[in-house]
Coordinates of C-alpha atoms (C1' of nucleotides) in Angstrom, one line a residue:
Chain W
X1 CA 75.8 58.4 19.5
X2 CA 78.9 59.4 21.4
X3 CA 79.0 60.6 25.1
X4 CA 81.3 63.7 25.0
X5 CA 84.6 63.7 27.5
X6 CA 83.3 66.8 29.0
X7 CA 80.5 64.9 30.1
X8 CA 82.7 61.8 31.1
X9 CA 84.4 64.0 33.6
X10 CA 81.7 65.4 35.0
X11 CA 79.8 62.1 35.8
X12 CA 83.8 61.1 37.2
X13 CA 84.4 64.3 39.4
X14 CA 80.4 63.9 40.7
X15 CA 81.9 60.8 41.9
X16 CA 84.2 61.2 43.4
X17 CA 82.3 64.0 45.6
X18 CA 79.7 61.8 45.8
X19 CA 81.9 59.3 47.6
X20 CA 83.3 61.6 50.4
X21 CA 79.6 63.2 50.6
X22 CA 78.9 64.6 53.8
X23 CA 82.7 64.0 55.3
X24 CA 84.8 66.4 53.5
X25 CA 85.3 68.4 50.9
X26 CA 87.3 67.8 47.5
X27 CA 89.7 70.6 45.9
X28 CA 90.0 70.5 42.2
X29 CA 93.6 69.1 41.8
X30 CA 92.8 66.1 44.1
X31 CA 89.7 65.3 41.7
X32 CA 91.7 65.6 38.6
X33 CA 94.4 62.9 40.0
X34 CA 92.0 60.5 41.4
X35 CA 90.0 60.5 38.3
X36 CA 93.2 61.5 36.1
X37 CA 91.4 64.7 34.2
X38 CA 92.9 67.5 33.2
X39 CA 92.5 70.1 35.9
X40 CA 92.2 73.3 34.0
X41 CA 89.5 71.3 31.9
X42 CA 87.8 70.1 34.7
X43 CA 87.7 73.4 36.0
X44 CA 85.6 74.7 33.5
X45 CA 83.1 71.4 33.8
X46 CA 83.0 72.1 37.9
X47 CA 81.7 75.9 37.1
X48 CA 78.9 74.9 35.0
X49 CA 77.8 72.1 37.0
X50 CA 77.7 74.6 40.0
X51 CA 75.6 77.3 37.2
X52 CA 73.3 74.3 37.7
X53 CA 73.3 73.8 41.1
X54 CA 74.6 70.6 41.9
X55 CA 77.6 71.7 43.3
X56 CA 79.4 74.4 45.6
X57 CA 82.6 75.9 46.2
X58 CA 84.5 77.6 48.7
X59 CA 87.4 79.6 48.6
X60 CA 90.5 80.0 50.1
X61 CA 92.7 78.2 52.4
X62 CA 90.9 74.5 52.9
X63 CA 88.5 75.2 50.1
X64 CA 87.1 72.9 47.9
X65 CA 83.9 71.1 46.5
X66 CA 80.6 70.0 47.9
X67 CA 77.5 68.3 46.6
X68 CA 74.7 70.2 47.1
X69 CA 72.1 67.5 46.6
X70 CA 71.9 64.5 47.9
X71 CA 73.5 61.6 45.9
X72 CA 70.3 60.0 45.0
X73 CA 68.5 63.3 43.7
X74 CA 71.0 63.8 41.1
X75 CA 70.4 61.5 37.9
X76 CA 73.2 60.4 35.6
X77 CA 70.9 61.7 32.8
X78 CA 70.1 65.7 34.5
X79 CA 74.3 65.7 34.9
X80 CA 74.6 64.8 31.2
X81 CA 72.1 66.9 30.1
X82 CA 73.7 69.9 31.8
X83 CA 77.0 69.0 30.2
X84 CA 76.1 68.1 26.6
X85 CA 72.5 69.1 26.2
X86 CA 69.4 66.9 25.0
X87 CA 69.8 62.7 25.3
X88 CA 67.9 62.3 22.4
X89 CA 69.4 61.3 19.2
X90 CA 68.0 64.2 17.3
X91 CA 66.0 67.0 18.1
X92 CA 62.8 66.5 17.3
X93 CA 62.3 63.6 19.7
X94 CA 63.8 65.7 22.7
X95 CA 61.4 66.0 25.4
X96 CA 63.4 68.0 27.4
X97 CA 64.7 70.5 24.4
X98 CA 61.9 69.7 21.3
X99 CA 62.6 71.6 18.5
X100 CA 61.5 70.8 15.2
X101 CA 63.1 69.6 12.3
X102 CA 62.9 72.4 10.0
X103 CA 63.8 70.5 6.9
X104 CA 61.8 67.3 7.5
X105 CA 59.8 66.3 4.7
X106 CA 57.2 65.1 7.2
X107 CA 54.8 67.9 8.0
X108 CA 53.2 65.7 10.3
X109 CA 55.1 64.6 13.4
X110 CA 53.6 61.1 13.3
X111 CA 54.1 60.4 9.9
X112 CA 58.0 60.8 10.0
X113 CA 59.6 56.9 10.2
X114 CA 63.4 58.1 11.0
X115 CA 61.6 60.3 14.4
X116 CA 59.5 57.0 15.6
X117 CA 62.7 54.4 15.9
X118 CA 64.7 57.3 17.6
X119 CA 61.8 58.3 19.7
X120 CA 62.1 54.6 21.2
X121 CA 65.9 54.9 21.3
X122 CA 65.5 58.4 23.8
X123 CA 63.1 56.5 26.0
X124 CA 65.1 54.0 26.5
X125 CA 68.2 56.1 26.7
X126 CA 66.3 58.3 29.3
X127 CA 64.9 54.8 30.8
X128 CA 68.2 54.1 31.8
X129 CA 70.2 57.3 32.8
X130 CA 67.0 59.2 34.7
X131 CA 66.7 56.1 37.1
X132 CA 69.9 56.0 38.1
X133 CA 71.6 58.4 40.5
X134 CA 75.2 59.4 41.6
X135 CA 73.7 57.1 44.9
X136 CA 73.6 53.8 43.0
X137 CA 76.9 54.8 40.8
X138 CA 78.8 54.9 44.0
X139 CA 76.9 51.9 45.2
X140 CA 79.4 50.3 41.9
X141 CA 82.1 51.7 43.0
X142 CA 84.8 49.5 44.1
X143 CA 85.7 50.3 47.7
X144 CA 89.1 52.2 48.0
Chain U
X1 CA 74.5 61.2 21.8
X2 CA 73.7 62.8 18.7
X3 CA 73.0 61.1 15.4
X4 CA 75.0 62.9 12.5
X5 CA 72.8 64.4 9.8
X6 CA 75.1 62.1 7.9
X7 CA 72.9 58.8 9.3
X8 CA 69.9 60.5 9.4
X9 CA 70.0 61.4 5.8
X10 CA 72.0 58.1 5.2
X11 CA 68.4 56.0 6.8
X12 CA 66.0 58.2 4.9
X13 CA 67.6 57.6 1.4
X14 CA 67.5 53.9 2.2
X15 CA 63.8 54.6 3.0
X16 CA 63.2 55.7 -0.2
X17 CA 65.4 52.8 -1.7
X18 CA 63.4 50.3 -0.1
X19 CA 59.7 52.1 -1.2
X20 CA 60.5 50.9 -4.8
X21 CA 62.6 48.2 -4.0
X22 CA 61.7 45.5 -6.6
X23 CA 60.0 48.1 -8.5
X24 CA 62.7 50.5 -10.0
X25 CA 65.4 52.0 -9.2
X26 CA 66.0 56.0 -8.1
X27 CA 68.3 58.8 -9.5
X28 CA 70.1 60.8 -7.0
X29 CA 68.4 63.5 -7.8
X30 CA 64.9 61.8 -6.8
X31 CA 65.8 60.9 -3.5
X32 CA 67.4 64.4 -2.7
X33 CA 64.4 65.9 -3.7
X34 CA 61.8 63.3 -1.9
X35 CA 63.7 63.8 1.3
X36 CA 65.0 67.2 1.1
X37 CA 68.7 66.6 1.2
X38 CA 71.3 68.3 0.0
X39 CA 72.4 66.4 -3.7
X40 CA 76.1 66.4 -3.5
X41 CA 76.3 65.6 0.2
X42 CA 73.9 62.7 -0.5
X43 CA 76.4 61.7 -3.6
X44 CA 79.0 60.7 -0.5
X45 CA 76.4 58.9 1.7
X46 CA 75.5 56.6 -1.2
X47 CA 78.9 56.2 -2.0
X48 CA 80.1 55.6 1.2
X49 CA 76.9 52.8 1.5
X50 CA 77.7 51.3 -2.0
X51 CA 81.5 50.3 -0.8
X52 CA 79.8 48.7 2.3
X53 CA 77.9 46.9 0.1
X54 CA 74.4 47.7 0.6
X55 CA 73.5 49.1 -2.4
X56 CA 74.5 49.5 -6.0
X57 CA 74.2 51.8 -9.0
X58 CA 73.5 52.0 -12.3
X59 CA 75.2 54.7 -14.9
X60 CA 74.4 56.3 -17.7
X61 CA 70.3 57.0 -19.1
X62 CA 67.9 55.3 -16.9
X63 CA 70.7 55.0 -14.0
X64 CA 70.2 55.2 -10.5
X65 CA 70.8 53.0 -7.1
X66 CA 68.9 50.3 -5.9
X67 CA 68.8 48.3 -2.6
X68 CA 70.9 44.9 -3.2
X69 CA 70.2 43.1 -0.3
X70 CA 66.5 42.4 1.0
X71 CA 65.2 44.9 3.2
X72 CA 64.7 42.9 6.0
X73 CA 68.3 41.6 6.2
X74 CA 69.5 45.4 6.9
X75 CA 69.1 47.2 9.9
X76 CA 69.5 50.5 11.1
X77 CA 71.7 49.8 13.4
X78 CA 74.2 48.5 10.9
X79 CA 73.7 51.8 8.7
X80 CA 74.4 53.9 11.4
X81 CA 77.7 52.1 12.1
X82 CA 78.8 51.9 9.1
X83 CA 78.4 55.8 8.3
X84 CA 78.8 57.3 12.1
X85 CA 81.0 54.9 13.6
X86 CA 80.2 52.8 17.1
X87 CA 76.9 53.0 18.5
X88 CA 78.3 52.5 22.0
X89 CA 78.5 56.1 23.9
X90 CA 81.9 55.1 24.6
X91 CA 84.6 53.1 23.1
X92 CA 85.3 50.9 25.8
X93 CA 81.4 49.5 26.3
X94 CA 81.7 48.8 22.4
X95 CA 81.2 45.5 21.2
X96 CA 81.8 45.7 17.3
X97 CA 84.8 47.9 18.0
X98 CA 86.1 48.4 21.2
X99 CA 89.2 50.3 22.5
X100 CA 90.3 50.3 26.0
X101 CA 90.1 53.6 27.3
X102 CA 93.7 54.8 28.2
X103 CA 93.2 57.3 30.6
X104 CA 90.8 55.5 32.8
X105 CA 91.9 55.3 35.9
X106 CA 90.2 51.6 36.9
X107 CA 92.3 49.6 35.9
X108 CA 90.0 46.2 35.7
X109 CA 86.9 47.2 33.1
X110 CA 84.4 45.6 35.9
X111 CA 85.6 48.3 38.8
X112 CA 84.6 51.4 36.2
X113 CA 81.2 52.7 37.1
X114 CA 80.7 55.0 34.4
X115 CA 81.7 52.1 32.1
X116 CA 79.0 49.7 33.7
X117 CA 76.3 52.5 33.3
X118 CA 77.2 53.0 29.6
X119 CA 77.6 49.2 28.7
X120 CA 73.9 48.6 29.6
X121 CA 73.2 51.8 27.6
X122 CA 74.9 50.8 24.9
X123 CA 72.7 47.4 24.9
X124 CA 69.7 49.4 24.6
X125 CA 70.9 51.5 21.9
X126 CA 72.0 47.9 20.0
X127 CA 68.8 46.1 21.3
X128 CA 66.2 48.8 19.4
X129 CA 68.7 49.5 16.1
X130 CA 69.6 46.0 15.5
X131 CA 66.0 44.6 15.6
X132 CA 64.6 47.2 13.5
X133 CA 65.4 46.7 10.0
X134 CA 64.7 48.8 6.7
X135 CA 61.2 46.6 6.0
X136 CA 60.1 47.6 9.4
X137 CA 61.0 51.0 8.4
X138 CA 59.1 51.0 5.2
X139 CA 56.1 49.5 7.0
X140 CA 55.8 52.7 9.3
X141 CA 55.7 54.8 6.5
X142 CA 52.7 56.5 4.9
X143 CA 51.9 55.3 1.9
X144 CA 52.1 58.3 -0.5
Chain Q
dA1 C1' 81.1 57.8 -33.1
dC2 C1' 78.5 61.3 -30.8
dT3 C1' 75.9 63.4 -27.3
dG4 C1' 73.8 64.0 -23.2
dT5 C1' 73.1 62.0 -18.8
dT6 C1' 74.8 60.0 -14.8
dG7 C1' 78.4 58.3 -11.5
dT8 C1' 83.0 58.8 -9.3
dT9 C1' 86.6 61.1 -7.2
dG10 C1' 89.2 64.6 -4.9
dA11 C1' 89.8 69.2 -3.3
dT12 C1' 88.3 72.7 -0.6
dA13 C1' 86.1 75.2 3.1
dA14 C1' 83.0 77.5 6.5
dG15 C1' 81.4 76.6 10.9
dA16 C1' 81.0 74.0 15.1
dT17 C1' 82.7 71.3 18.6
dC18 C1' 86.3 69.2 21.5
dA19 C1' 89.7 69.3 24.7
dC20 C1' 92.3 71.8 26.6
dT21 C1' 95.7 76.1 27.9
dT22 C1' 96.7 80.6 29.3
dT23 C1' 96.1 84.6 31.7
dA24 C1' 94.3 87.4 35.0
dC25 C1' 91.5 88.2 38.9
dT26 C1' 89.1 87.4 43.5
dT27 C1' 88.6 85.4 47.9
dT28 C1' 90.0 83.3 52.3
dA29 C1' 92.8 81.7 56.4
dT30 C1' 96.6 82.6 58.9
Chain T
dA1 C1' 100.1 91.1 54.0
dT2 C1' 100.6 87.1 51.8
dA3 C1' 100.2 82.7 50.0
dA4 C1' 97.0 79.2 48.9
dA5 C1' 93.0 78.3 46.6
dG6 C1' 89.0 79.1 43.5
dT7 C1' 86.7 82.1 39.5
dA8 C1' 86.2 83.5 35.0
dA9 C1' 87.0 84.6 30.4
dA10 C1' 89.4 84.3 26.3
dG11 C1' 92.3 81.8 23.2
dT12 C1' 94.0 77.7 20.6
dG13 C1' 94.9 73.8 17.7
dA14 C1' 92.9 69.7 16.1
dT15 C1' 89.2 67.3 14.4
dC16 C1' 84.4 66.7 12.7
dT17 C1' 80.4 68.1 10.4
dT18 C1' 78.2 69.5 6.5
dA19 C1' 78.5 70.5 2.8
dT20 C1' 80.1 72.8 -2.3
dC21 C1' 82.6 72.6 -6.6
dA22 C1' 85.0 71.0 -10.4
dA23 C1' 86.9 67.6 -13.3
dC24 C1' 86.8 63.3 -15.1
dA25 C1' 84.9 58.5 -16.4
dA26 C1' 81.3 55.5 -17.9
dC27 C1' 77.2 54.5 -20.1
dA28 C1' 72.8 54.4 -23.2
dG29 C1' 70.5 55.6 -27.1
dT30 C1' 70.5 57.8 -31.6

DNA sequence: ACTGTTGTTGATAAGATCACTTTACTTTAT
DNA sequence: ATAAAGTAAAGTGATCTTATCAACAACAGT
């Protein structure tokens, strides 16, 4: 049930963006050393986010990153689905990546004890991370 | 936030375990072929869940495991810990085994946002797994 | 005591994932 | 033109997952 560091740096780099939102823009070395991640790692997590279209870049000379969205349409839980895939414990309770368990002894979805319990766990997993955005985690942020 | 095959296979073996509970005990063999898991790898769970004390086994003719505590004193959130480790989605929000997180840059655990976030989702995870135990388990199951 | 069945232990290993690192290339402002 | 900055792909070592295999130990029933 482990949150992957990939996915820890991303929610820490949205942040950090989220907090200079509309005022400036961030480069990649002055995320990593706020947020102390490495920056050729971190790299690779800002290119996928912006394959997703949260975020955007510019080149050159006083380049940097943006947000794209605003803070309060991105959800913790859309950011870590991006970076590690489905929230749901396993598979066949995904509603956002179903696939079925091939060797499940339970033809019937319904019937299967181990997929009701972690059917309650996703909800409440999802619950939690879909109604909260990179608005409110700010919003916890201690003021610099 | 996966679950291992490990636990999953590790919860359904119990499953079985508590369906005869009282009643007789099961040869490896049974519960690999009643839940489709693979015999060996199932060999380590049961070990691994034996030491823990959950469970003990029986050699020779007319061996096999049975369930040594009630059902309803274990619950799947224990199992899960005991064969995957913390449920928390990070170590620092864990409360059976937490580590501080060295590289965080927030210094004081109540200024970390992502660490707030994933304490309450760690809660959730607890609040389901903990209250569910193996009779509830057994009860959601079809009778055969 | 023997025999067959079962449990225990340890070694091994393919494959995936994690957490980076390296290298090379492209774009932009001046 | 050039230096600063971002883009992109490939590679790497460590660890984890998911097993598989073989050898050995213990036990029950005859």
């Amino acid at each position: 049930m482990k949150l992957s560091k990939k996915s820890e740096y991303g929610l820490r780099a949205l942040l950090e963006l989220t907090l200079v939102h509309g005022k400036a823009t961030l480069q990649r070395h002055d995320i990593a050393a706020r947020q102390r991640i490495p920056v050729e790692f971190l790299e690779q997590i800002l290119l996928t986010l912006k394959r997703a279209g949260l975020i955007s870049s510019r080149r050159g000379v006083n380049g940097g990153y943006i947000l794209i969205k605003q803070p309060n349409e991105i959800t913790l839980g859309q950011v870590i689905r991006i970076l590690d895939g489905p929230l749901a414990p396993i598979g066949c309770v995904s509603k956002t990546a179903y696939q079925k368990c091939s060797d499940c002894p339970y033809a019937n979805k319904a019937r299967c004890p181990v997929q009701q319990v972690m059917g309650t766990v996703r909800d409440a997993i999802a619950g939690i991370l879909d109604h909260y955005s990179l608005a409110d985690f700010a919003a916890d942020h201690p003021k610099s």
